[in-house]
XYZ file of C-alpha atoms in Angstrom:
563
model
C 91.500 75.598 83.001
C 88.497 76.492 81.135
C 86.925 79.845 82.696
C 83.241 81.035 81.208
C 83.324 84.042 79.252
C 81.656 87.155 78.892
C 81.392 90.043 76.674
C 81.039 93.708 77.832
C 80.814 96.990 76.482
C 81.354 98.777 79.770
C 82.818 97.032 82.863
C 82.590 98.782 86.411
C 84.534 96.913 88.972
C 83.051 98.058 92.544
C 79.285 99.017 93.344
C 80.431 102.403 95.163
C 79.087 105.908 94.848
C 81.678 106.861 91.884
C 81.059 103.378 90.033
C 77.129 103.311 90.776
C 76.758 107.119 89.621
C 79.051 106.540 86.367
C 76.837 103.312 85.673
C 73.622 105.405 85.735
C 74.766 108.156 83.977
C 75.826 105.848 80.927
C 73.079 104.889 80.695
C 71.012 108.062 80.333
C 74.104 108.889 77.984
C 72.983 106.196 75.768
C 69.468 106.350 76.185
C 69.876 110.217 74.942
C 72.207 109.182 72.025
C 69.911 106.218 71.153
C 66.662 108.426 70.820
C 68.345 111.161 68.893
C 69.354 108.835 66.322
C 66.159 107.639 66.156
C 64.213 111.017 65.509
C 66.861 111.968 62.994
C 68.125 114.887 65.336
C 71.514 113.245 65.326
C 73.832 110.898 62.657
C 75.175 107.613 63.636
C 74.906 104.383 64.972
C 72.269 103.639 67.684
C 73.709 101.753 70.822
C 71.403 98.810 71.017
C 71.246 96.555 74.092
C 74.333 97.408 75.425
C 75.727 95.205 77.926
C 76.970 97.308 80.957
C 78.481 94.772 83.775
C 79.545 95.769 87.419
C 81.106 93.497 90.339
C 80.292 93.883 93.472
C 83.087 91.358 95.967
C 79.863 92.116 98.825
C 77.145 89.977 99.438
C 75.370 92.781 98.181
C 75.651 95.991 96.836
C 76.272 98.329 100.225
C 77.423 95.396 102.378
C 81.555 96.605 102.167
C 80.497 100.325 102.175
C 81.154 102.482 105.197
C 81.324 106.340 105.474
C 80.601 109.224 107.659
C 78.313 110.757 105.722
C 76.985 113.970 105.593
C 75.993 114.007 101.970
C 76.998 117.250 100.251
C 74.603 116.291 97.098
C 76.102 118.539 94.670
C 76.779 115.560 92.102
C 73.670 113.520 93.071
C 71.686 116.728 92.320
C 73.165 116.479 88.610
C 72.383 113.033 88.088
C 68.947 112.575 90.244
C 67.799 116.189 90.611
C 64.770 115.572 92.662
C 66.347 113.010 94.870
C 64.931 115.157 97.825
C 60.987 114.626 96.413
C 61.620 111.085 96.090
C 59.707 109.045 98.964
C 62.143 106.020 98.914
C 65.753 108.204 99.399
C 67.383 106.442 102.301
C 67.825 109.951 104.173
C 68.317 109.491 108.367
C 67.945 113.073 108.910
C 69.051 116.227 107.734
C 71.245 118.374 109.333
C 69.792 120.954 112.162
C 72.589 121.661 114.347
C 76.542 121.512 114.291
C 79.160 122.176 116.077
C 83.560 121.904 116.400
C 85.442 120.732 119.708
C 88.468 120.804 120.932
C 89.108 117.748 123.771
C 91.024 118.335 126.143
C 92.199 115.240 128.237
C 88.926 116.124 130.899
C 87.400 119.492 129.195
C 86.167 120.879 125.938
C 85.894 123.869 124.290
C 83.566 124.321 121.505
C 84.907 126.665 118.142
C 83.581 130.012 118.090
C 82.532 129.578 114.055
C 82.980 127.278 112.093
C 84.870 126.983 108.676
C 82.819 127.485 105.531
C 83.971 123.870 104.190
C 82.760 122.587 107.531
C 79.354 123.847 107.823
C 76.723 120.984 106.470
C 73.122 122.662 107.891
C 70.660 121.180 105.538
C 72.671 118.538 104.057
C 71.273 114.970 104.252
C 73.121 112.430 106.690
C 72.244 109.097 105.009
C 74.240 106.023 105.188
C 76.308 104.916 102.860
C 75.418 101.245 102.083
C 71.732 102.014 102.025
C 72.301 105.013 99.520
C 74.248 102.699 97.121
C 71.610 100.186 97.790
C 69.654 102.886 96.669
C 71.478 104.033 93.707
C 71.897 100.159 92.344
C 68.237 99.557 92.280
C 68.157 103.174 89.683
C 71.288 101.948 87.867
C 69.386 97.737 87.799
C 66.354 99.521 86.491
C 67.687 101.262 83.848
C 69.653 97.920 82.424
C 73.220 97.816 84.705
C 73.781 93.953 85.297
C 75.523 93.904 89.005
C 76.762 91.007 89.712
C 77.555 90.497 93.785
C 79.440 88.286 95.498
C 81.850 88.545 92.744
C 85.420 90.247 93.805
C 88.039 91.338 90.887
C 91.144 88.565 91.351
C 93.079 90.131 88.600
C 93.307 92.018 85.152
C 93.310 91.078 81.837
C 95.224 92.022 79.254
C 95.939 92.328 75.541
C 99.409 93.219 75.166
C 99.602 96.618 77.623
C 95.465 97.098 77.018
C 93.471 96.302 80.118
C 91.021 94.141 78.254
C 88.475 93.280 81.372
C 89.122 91.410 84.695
C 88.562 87.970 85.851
C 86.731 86.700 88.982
C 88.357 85.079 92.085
C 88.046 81.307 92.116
C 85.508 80.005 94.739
C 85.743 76.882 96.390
C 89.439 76.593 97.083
C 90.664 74.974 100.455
C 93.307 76.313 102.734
C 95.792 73.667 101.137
C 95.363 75.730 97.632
C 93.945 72.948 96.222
C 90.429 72.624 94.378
C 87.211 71.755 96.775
C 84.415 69.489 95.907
C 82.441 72.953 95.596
C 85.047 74.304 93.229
C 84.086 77.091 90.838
C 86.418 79.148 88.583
C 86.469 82.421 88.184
C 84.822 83.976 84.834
C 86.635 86.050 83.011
C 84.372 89.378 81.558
C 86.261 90.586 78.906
C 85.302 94.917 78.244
C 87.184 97.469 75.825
C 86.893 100.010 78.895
C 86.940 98.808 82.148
C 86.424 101.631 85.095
C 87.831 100.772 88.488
C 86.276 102.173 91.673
C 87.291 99.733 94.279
C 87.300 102.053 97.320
C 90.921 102.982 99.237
C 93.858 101.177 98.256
C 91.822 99.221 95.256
C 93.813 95.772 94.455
C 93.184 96.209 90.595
C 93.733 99.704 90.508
C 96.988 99.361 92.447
C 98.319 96.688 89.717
C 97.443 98.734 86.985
C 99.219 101.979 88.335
C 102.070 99.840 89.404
C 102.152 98.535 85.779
C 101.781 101.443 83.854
C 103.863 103.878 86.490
C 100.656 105.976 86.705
C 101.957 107.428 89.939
C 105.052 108.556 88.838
C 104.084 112.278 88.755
C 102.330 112.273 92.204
C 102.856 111.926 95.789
C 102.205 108.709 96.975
C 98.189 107.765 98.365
C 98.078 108.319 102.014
C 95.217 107.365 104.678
C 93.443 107.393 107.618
C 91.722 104.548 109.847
C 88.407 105.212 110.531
C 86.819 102.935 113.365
C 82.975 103.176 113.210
C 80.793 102.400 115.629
C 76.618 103.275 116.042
C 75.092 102.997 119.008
C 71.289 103.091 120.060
C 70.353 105.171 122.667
C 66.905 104.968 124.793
C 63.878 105.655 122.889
C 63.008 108.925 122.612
C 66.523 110.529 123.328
C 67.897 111.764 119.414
C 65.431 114.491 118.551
C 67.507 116.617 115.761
C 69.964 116.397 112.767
C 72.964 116.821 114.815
C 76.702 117.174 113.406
C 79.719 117.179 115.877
C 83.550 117.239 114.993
C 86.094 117.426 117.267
C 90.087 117.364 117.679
C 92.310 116.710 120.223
C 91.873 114.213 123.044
C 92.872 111.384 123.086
C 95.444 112.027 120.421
C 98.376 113.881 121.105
C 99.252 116.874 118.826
C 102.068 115.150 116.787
C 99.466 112.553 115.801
C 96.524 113.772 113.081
C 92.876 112.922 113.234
C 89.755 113.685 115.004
C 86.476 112.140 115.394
C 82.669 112.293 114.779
C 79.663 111.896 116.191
C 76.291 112.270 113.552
C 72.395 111.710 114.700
C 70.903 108.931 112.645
C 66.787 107.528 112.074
C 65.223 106.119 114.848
C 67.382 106.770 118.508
C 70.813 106.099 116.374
C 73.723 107.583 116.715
C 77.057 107.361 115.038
C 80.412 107.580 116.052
C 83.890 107.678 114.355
C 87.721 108.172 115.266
C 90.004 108.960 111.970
C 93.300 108.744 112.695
C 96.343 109.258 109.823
C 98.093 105.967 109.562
C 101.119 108.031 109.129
C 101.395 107.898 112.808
C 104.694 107.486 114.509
C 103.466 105.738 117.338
C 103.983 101.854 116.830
C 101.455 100.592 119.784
C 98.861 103.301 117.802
C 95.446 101.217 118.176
C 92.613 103.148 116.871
C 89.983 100.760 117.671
C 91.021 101.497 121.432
C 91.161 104.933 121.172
C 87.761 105.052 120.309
C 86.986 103.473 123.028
C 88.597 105.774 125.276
C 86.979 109.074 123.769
C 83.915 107.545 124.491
C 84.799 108.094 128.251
C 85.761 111.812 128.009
C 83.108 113.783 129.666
C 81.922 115.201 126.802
C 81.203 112.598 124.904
C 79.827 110.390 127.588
C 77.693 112.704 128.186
C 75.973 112.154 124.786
C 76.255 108.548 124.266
C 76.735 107.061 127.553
C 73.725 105.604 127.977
C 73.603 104.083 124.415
C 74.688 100.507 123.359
C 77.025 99.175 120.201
C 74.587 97.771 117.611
C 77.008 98.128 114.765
C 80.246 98.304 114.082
C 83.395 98.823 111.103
C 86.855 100.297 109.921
C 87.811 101.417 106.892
C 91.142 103.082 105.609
C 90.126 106.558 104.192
C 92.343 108.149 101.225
C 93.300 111.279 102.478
C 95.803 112.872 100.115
C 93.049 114.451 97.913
C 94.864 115.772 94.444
C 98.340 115.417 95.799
C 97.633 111.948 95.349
C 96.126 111.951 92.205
C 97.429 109.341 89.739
C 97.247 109.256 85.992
C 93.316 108.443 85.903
C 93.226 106.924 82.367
C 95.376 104.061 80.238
C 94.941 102.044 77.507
C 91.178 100.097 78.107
C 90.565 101.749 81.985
C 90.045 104.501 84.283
C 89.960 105.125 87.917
C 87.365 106.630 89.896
C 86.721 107.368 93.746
C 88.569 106.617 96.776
C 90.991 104.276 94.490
C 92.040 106.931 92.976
C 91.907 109.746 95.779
C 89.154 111.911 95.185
C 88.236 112.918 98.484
C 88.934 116.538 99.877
C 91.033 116.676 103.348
C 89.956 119.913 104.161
C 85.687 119.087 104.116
C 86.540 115.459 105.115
C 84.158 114.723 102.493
C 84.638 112.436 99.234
C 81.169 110.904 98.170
C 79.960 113.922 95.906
C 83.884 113.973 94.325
C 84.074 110.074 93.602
C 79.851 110.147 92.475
C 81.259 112.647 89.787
C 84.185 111.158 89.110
C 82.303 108.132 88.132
C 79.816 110.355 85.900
C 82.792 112.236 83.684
C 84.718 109.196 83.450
C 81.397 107.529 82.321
C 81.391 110.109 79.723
C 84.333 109.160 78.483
C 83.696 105.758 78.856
C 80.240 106.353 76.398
C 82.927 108.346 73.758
C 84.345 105.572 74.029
C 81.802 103.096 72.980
C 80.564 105.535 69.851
C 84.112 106.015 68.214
C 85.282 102.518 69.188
C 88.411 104.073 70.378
C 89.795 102.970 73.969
C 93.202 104.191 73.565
C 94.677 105.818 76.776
C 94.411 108.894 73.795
C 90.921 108.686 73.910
C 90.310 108.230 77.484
C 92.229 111.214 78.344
C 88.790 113.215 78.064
C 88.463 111.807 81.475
C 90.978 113.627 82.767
C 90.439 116.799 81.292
C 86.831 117.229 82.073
C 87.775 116.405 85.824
C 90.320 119.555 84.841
C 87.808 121.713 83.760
C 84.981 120.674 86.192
C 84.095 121.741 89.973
C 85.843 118.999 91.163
C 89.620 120.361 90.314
C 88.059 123.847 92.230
C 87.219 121.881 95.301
C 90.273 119.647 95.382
C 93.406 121.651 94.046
C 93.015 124.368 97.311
C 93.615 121.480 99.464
C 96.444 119.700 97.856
C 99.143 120.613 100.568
C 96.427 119.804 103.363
C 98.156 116.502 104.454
C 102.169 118.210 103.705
C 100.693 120.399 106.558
C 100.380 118.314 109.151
C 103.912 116.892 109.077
C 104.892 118.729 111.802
C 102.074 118.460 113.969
C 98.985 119.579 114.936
C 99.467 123.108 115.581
C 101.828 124.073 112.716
C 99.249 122.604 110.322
C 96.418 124.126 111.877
C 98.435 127.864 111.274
C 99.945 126.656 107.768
C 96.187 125.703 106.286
C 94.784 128.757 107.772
C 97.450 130.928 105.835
C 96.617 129.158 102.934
C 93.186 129.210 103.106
C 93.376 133.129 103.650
C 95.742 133.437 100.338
C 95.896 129.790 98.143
C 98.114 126.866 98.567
C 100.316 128.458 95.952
C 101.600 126.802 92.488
C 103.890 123.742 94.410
C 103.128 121.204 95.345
C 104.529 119.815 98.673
C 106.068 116.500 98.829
C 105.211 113.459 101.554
C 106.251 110.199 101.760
C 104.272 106.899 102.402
C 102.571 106.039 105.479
C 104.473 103.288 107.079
C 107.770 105.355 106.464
C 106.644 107.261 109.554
C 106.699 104.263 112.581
C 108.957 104.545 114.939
C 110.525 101.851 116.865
C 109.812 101.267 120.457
C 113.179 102.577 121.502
C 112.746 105.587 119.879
C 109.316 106.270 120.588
C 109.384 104.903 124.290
C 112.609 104.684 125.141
C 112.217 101.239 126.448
C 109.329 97.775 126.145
C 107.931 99.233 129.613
C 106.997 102.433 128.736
C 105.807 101.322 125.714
C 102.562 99.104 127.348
C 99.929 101.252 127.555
C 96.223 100.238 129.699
C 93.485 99.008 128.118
C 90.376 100.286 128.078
C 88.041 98.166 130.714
C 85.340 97.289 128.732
C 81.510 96.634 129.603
C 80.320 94.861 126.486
C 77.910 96.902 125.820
C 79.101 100.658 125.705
C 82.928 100.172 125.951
C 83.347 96.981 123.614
C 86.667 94.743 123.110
C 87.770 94.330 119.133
C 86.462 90.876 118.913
C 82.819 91.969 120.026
C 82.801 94.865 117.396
C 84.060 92.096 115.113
C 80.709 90.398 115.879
C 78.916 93.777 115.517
C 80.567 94.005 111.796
C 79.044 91.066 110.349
C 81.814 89.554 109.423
C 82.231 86.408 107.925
C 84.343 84.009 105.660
C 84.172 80.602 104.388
C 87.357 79.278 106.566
C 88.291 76.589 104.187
C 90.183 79.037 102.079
C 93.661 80.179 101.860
C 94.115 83.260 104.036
C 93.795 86.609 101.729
C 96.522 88.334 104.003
C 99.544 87.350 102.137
C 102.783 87.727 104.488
C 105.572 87.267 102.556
C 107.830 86.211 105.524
C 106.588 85.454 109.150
C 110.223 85.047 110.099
C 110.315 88.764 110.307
C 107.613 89.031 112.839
C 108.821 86.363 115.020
C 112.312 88.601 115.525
C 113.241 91.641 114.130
C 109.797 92.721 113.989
C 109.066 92.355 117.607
C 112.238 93.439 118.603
C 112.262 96.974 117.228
C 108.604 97.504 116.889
C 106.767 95.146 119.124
C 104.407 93.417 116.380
C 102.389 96.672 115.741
C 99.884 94.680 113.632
C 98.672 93.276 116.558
C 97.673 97.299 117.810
C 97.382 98.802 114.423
C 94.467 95.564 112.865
C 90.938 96.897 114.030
C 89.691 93.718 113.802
C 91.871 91.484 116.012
C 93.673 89.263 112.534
C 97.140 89.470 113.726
C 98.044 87.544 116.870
C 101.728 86.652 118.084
C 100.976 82.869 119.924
C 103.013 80.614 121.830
C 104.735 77.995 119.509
C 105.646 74.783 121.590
C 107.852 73.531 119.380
C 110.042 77.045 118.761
C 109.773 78.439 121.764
C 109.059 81.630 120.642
C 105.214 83.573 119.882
C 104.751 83.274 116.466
C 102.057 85.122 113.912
C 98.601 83.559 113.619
C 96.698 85.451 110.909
C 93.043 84.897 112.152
C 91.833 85.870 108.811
C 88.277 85.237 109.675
C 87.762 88.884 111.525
C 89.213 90.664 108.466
C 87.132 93.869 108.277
C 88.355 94.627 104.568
C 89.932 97.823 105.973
C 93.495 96.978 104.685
C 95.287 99.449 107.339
C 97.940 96.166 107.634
C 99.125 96.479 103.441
C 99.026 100.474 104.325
C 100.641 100.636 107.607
C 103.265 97.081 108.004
C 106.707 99.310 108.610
C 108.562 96.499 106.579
C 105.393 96.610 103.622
C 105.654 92.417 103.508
C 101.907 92.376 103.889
C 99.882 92.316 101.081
C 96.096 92.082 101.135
C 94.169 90.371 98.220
C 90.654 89.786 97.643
C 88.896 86.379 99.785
C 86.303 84.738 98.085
C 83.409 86.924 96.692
C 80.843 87.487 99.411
C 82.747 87.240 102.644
C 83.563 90.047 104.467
C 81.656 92.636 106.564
C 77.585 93.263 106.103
C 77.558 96.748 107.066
C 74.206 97.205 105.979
C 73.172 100.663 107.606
C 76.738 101.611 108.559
């Protein structure tokens, strides 16, 4: 097949924070090397109309992105510094008041202080598609071409060189076969492709699998996080207003906790993050939500709101444990794909937005010396080394060993080692989906295992299908499903049998259905890959790991938009 080709000097792969940040700060890289050549103040080469690419598999840039946020703006100071002067920054509010909860199942109890790394009074809550939105229109201006609606199928290479990446095919029909409206991928072919793809990147995972990149690391680990915001009466969200909370309704051998952050306008946000490490196999995050929205306490602030918008995301939560090699011959990784987010603040957008800046600087080294040897890209690495970024992260690398045990023992092991340092080792943890339980083990028996649903009202209490609607979502349905199971047989026995089909809980977004089949007798899986919320908790969390989730066409998916 013939495929359209183009050249690139620079090739970003993902219009996130890290990617979007890195972009723009090649390009003042350049800029500064170009006019120092030019008033003789430096030797060399100039850099003339370089061609600096980034994909984008969204509609548009900021329609996949979801987050928190409370923006600690340490790295967006360094790249924008007056960000805060600037009349179009997408800020909702800035933090006024804060506070820490512990649930129980009817009461609360708020913290009597709060930990340094937790305390965000004056930071900006924003949201993250409309900052990247934001921060694409900076990077556009300056001469980034961003192409989306374009997703990364797969890598190329010249011999064990990542040599760029080509584009999924569009216009392929559920049989696999070509469609009247049939386009082929292109293939952009870059000496240093950078890979910031967001948790559990397809690209970035072939590459590390390839090159063994992990090998000196514990493996990546995540949370769910099920998003909701929800408009309440006019008039009723008058402040910057921060809650976190633990507890209720998770018990204390399960790890997460939630949020709840004022937004513009009578907005209010709402999140449950819960590790997918869980050993519960009926564990349903999407429901859980739902049910802390009818504690007391938080009822109390939302209740009279409405869903307007909804999503889920897996959220890397590792931090440096989980650190992979970040460089190899012709790429890097930067952001959530490669773990840069800090357990401890719950905060990763300022650590992937620099990670995308020094790997751009290695990325522009790159480009003068002509060298794109993993050699050469190794700079990467050692100016994340040498940078804030290893002083933030490296105190919380046994954050998620912690928790292991529980709740309480990692609450009393992180508080001894934030009092005197996590030490020199590092602890060791094992994948996510290593963790279910079967139903007889965790029940004891099918009955005990069905647990009530939440009675929903459709408008504050919502069913998964109506937050599906919320999301955005959509795909062309004429395609082959991008939730590869490698055998269904599983699900239809042994599956159900020891763990009761836990993708049907575990999905936020209703894709995984066990239906009658007439002819077998038995429920069978439907994949309704339609809902697909791009969260990938199934490749993360499947106990038996025979799901694999690959890119749909370019601009399907969620529109989070202001989410």
């Amino acid at each position: 097949m013939e495929r359209d080709e183009m050249p690139c000097d620079v090739l970003f792969v993902g219009a996130g924070p890290a990617n979007l940040a890195g972009a723009i700060h090649l390009m003042n890289l350049i800029e500064a090397h170009n006019e120092a050549i030019a008033d003789g103040s430096k030797q060399g080469e100039a850099l003339d109309e370089p061609m600096i690419c980034m994909l984008e598999k969204g509609s548009e840039v900021g329609a996949h992105q979801l987050s928190g946020a409370v923006l600690d703006p340490k790295a967006l100071t360094e790249l924008i510094p007056d960000w805060a002067q600037r009349d179009d920054f997408p800020v909702e509010r800035y933090v006024e008041r804060e506070d820490m909860v512990f649930l129980t199942e009817g009461g609360s109890v708020s913290a009597p202080w709060l930990p340094p790394e937790l305390i965000n009074h004056g930071k900006p809550i924003v949201s993250l598609g409309r900052l990247c939105a934001w921060l694409a229109e900076i990077a556009e201006e300056k001469g980034v071409n961003i192409f989306p609606g374009f997703a990364g199928n797969d890598l190329l290479w010249d011999g064990e060189t990542v040599a760029g990446v080509r584009t999924g095919d569009k216009g392929i029909g559920k049989d696999g076969l070509p469609k009247d409206t049939f386009e082929p991928g292109m293939d952009l072919q870059s000496p240093i492709t950078i890979l910031g793809e967001g948790p559990r990147g397809h690209l970035s995972r072939k590459v590390i699998e390839r090159h063994k990149l992990d090998a000196n690391c514990n493996p990546m680990v995540y949370e769910l996080g099920c998003k909701e915001i929800i408009e309440l009466p006019p008039g009723t969200v008058e402040d910057g207003y921060v809650l976190h909370t633990i507890g209720y309704p998770l018990d204390a051998k399960t790890f997460g906790g939630s949020f709840i952050y004022s937004m513009g306008g009578d907005k209010v946000c709402i999140g449950l993050l819960v590790a997918l490490d869980a050993a519960d196999p009926n564990l349903d995050v999407h429901a859980e939500l739902q049910t802390l929205k009818q504690h007391p306490y938080v009822k109390d602030l939302l209740g009279e709101g409405k869903v307007v918008k909804y999503g889920a995301k897996a959220v890397t939560i590792g931090g440096w444990a989980s650190m992979p090699q970040l460089y190899t011959d012709g790429a890097m990784i930067v952001g959530d794909s490669a773990s840069f987010l800090n357990p401890l603040r719950i905060k990763g957008i300022h650590l992937s937005m620099k990670s995308g800046m020094l790997a751009a600087e290695a990325a522009f080294e790159a480009m003068v010396s002509g060298d794109n040897s993993a050699a050469a890209l190794k700079t990467y690495k050692d100016r994340i080394d040498a940078s804030w970024v290893r002083k933030e992260m490296e105190v919380a690398k046994n954050f998620h060993a912690n928790f292991s045990g529980g709740l309480w023992g990692g609450l009393v092991k992180t508080g001894i080692q934030y009092a005197f340092g996590p030490g020199s080792s590092l602890e060791p943890f094992t994948a996510d989906y290593a963790h279910m339980k079967t139903i007889a083990d965790y029940y004891g028996t099918a009955e005990a295992a069905v647990r009530p649903k939440p009675e929903y009202d459709g408008t504050y209490l919502v069913d998964k299908l109506t937050d599906v609607y919320h999301s955005g979502t959509m795909h062309e349905e004429q395609q082959p499903a991008h939730l590869k199971v490698v055998d269904t047989e599983v699900c239809a026995t042994t599956c159900k049998e020891e763990y009761g089909n836990p993708c049907t809980k575990f999905c936020p977004a209703q894709v995984y259905n066990m239906r009658p089949n007439e002819e077998t007798g038995r429920d069978e899986l439907e994949i309704d890959f339609a809902n697909c919320v791009h969260c990938k908790t199934c490749d993360i969390r499947d106990p038996y790991q025979i799901i694999t989730w690959v890119p749909p066409e370019g601009g399907n998916g969620p529109e989070y938009g202001m989410m």
